[in-house]
Coordinates of C-alpha atoms and ligand atoms in Angstrom, one line a residue:
X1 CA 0.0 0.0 0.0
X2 CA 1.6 3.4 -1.2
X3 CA 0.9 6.1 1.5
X4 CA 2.2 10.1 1.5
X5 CA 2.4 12.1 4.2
X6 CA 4.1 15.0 5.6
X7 CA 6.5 14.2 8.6
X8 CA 7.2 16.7 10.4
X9 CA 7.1 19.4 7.5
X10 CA 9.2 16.8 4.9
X11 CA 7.0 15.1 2.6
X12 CA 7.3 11.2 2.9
X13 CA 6.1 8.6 0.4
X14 CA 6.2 5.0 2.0
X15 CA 5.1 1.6 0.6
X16 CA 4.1 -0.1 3.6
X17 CA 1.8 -3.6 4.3
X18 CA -1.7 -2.9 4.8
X19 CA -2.4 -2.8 8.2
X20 CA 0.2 -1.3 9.2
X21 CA 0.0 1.4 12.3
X22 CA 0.9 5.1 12.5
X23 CA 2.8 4.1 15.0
X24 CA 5.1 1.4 12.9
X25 CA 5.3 4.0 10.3
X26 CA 7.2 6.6 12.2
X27 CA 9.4 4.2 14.4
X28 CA 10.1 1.9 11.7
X29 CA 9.7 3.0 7.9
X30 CA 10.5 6.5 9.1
X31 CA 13.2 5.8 12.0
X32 CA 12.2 8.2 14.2
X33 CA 12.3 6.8 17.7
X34 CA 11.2 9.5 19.9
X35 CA 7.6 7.9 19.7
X36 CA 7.2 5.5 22.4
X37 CA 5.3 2.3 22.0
X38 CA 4.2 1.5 25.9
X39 CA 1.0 -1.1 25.6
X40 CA -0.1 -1.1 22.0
X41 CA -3.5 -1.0 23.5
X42 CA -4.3 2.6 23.4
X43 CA -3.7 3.0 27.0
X44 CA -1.4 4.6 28.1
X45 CA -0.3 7.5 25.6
X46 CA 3.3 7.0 25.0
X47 CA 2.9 6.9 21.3
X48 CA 1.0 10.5 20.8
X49 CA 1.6 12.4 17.9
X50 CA -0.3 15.2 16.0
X51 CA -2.1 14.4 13.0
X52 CA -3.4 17.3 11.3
X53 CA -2.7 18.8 14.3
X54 CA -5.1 17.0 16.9
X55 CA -3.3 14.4 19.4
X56 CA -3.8 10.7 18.7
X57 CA -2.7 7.8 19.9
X58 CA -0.9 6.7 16.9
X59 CA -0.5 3.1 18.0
X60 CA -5.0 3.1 17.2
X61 CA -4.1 5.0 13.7
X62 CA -3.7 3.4 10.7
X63 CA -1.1 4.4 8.3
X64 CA -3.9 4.5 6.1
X65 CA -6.0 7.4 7.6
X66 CA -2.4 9.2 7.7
X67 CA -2.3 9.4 3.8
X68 CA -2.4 12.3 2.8
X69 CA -1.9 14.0 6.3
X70 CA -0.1 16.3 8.3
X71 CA 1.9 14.3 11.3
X72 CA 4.0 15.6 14.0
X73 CA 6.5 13.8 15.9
X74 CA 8.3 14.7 19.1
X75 CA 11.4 15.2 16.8
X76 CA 9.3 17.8 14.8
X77 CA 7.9 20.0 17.7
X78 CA 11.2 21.9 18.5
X79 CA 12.9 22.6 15.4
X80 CA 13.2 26.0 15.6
X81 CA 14.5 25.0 19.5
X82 CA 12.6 23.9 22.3
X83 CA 9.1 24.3 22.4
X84 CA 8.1 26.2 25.3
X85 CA 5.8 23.0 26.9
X86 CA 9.8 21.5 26.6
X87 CA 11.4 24.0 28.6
X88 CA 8.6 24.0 31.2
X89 CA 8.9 19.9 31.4
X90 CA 12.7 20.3 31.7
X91 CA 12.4 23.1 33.9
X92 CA 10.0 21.7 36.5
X93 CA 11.0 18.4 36.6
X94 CA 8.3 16.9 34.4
X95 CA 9.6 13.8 33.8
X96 CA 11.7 11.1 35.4
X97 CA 12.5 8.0 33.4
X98 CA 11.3 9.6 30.5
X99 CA 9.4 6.9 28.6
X100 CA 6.1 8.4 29.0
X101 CA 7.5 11.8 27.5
X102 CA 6.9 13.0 24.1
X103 CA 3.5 12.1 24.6
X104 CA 2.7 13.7 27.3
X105 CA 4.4 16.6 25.5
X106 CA 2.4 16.1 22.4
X107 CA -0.5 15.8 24.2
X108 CA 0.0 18.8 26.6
X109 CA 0.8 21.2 23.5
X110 CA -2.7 20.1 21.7
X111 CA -4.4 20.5 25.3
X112 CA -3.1 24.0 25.7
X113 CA -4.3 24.8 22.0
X114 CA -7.6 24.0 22.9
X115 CA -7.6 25.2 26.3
X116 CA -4.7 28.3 26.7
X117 CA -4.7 28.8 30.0
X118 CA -6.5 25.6 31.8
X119 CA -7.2 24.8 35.5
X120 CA -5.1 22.2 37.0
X121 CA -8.3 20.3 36.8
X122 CA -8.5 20.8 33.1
X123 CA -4.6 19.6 32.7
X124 CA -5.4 16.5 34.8
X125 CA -8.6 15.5 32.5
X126 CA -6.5 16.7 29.5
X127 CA -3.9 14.3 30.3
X128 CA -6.0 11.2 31.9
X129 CA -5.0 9.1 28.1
X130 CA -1.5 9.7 29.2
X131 CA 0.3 7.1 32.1
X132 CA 3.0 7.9 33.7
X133 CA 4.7 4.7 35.5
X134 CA 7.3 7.0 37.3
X135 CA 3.9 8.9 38.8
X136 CA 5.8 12.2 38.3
X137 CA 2.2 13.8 37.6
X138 CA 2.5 16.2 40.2
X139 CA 5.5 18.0 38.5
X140 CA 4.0 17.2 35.1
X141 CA 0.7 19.2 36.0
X142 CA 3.0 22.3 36.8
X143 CA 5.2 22.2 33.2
X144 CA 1.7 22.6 31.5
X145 CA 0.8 25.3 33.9
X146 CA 3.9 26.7 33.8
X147 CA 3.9 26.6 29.7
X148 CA 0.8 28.0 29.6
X149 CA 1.8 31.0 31.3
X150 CA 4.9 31.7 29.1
X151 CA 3.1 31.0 26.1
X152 CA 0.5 33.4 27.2
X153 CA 3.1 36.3 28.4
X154 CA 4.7 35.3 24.7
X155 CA 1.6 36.2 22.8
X156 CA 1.1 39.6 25.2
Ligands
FES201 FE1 -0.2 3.7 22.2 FE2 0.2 2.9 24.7 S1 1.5 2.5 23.0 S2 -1.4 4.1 23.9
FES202 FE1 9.0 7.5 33.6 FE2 6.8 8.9 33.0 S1 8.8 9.6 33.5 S2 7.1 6.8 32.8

């Protein structure tokens, strides 16, 4: 099955099996390892990614509902340096092993285009797809608040 997309702004043509996952695409036709396969089950929210700019659990995607679509990677978020959700993550402490992530990452920055400035309420439900076996959630809640408010005070 021939499949296009856009990878993190580079347009990529692939011939993959049918069947194959979003997931399998990036890590393995595309070699980009910053996606995290944690269950394959859709629980837990290591594999996030954007696709047309909306978080998805890209271990539930098929490559063919990617064709023709716009995908973002953990490797494509700070290419012009870190993304500020990055910095806040780094900065508070938001992650210990790290496995779990670029997708909390991925999904934090859809969460906080959707909600700018959320409640630590709103973060929590925005993140309940997204485990974290370290249970470093406490300090994860405070990078997304913490981004929020820089992104806001960016935009001021
Ligand atoms: Fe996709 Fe766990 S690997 S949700
Ligand atoms: Fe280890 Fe979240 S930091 S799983």
């Amino acid at each position: 099955m021939q499949i296009q997309l856009t990878l993190n702004g580079t347009a990529r043509q692939l011939d993959v099996p049918d069947h194959t996952l979003l997931v399998n695409v990036i890590r393995e036709h595309c070699g980009l390892t910053g996606t995290h396969v944690g269950c394959d089950t859709s629980q837990c929210g290591c594999c996030t990614v954007h696709l047309n700019g909306r978080a998805v659990k890209s271990c539930s995607v098929l490559a063919a509902h990617a064709d023709g679509a716009q995908v973002t990677t953990i490797e494509g978020l700070g290419q012009d340096g870190l993304h500020p959700v990055q910095e806040a993550f780094s900065r508070c402490h938001g992650l210990q092993c790290g496995f779990c992530t670029p997708g909390m990452i991925m999904a934090s920055v859809d969460l906080l285009r959707q909600i700018p400035q959320p409640s630590r309420e709103q973060i929590e439900e925005g993140l309940e797809g997204n485990l974290c076996r370290c249970t470093g959630y406490v300090n994860i809640v405070e990078a997304v608040h913490e981004a929020a408010q820089v992104m806001q005070g960016s935009q001021a």
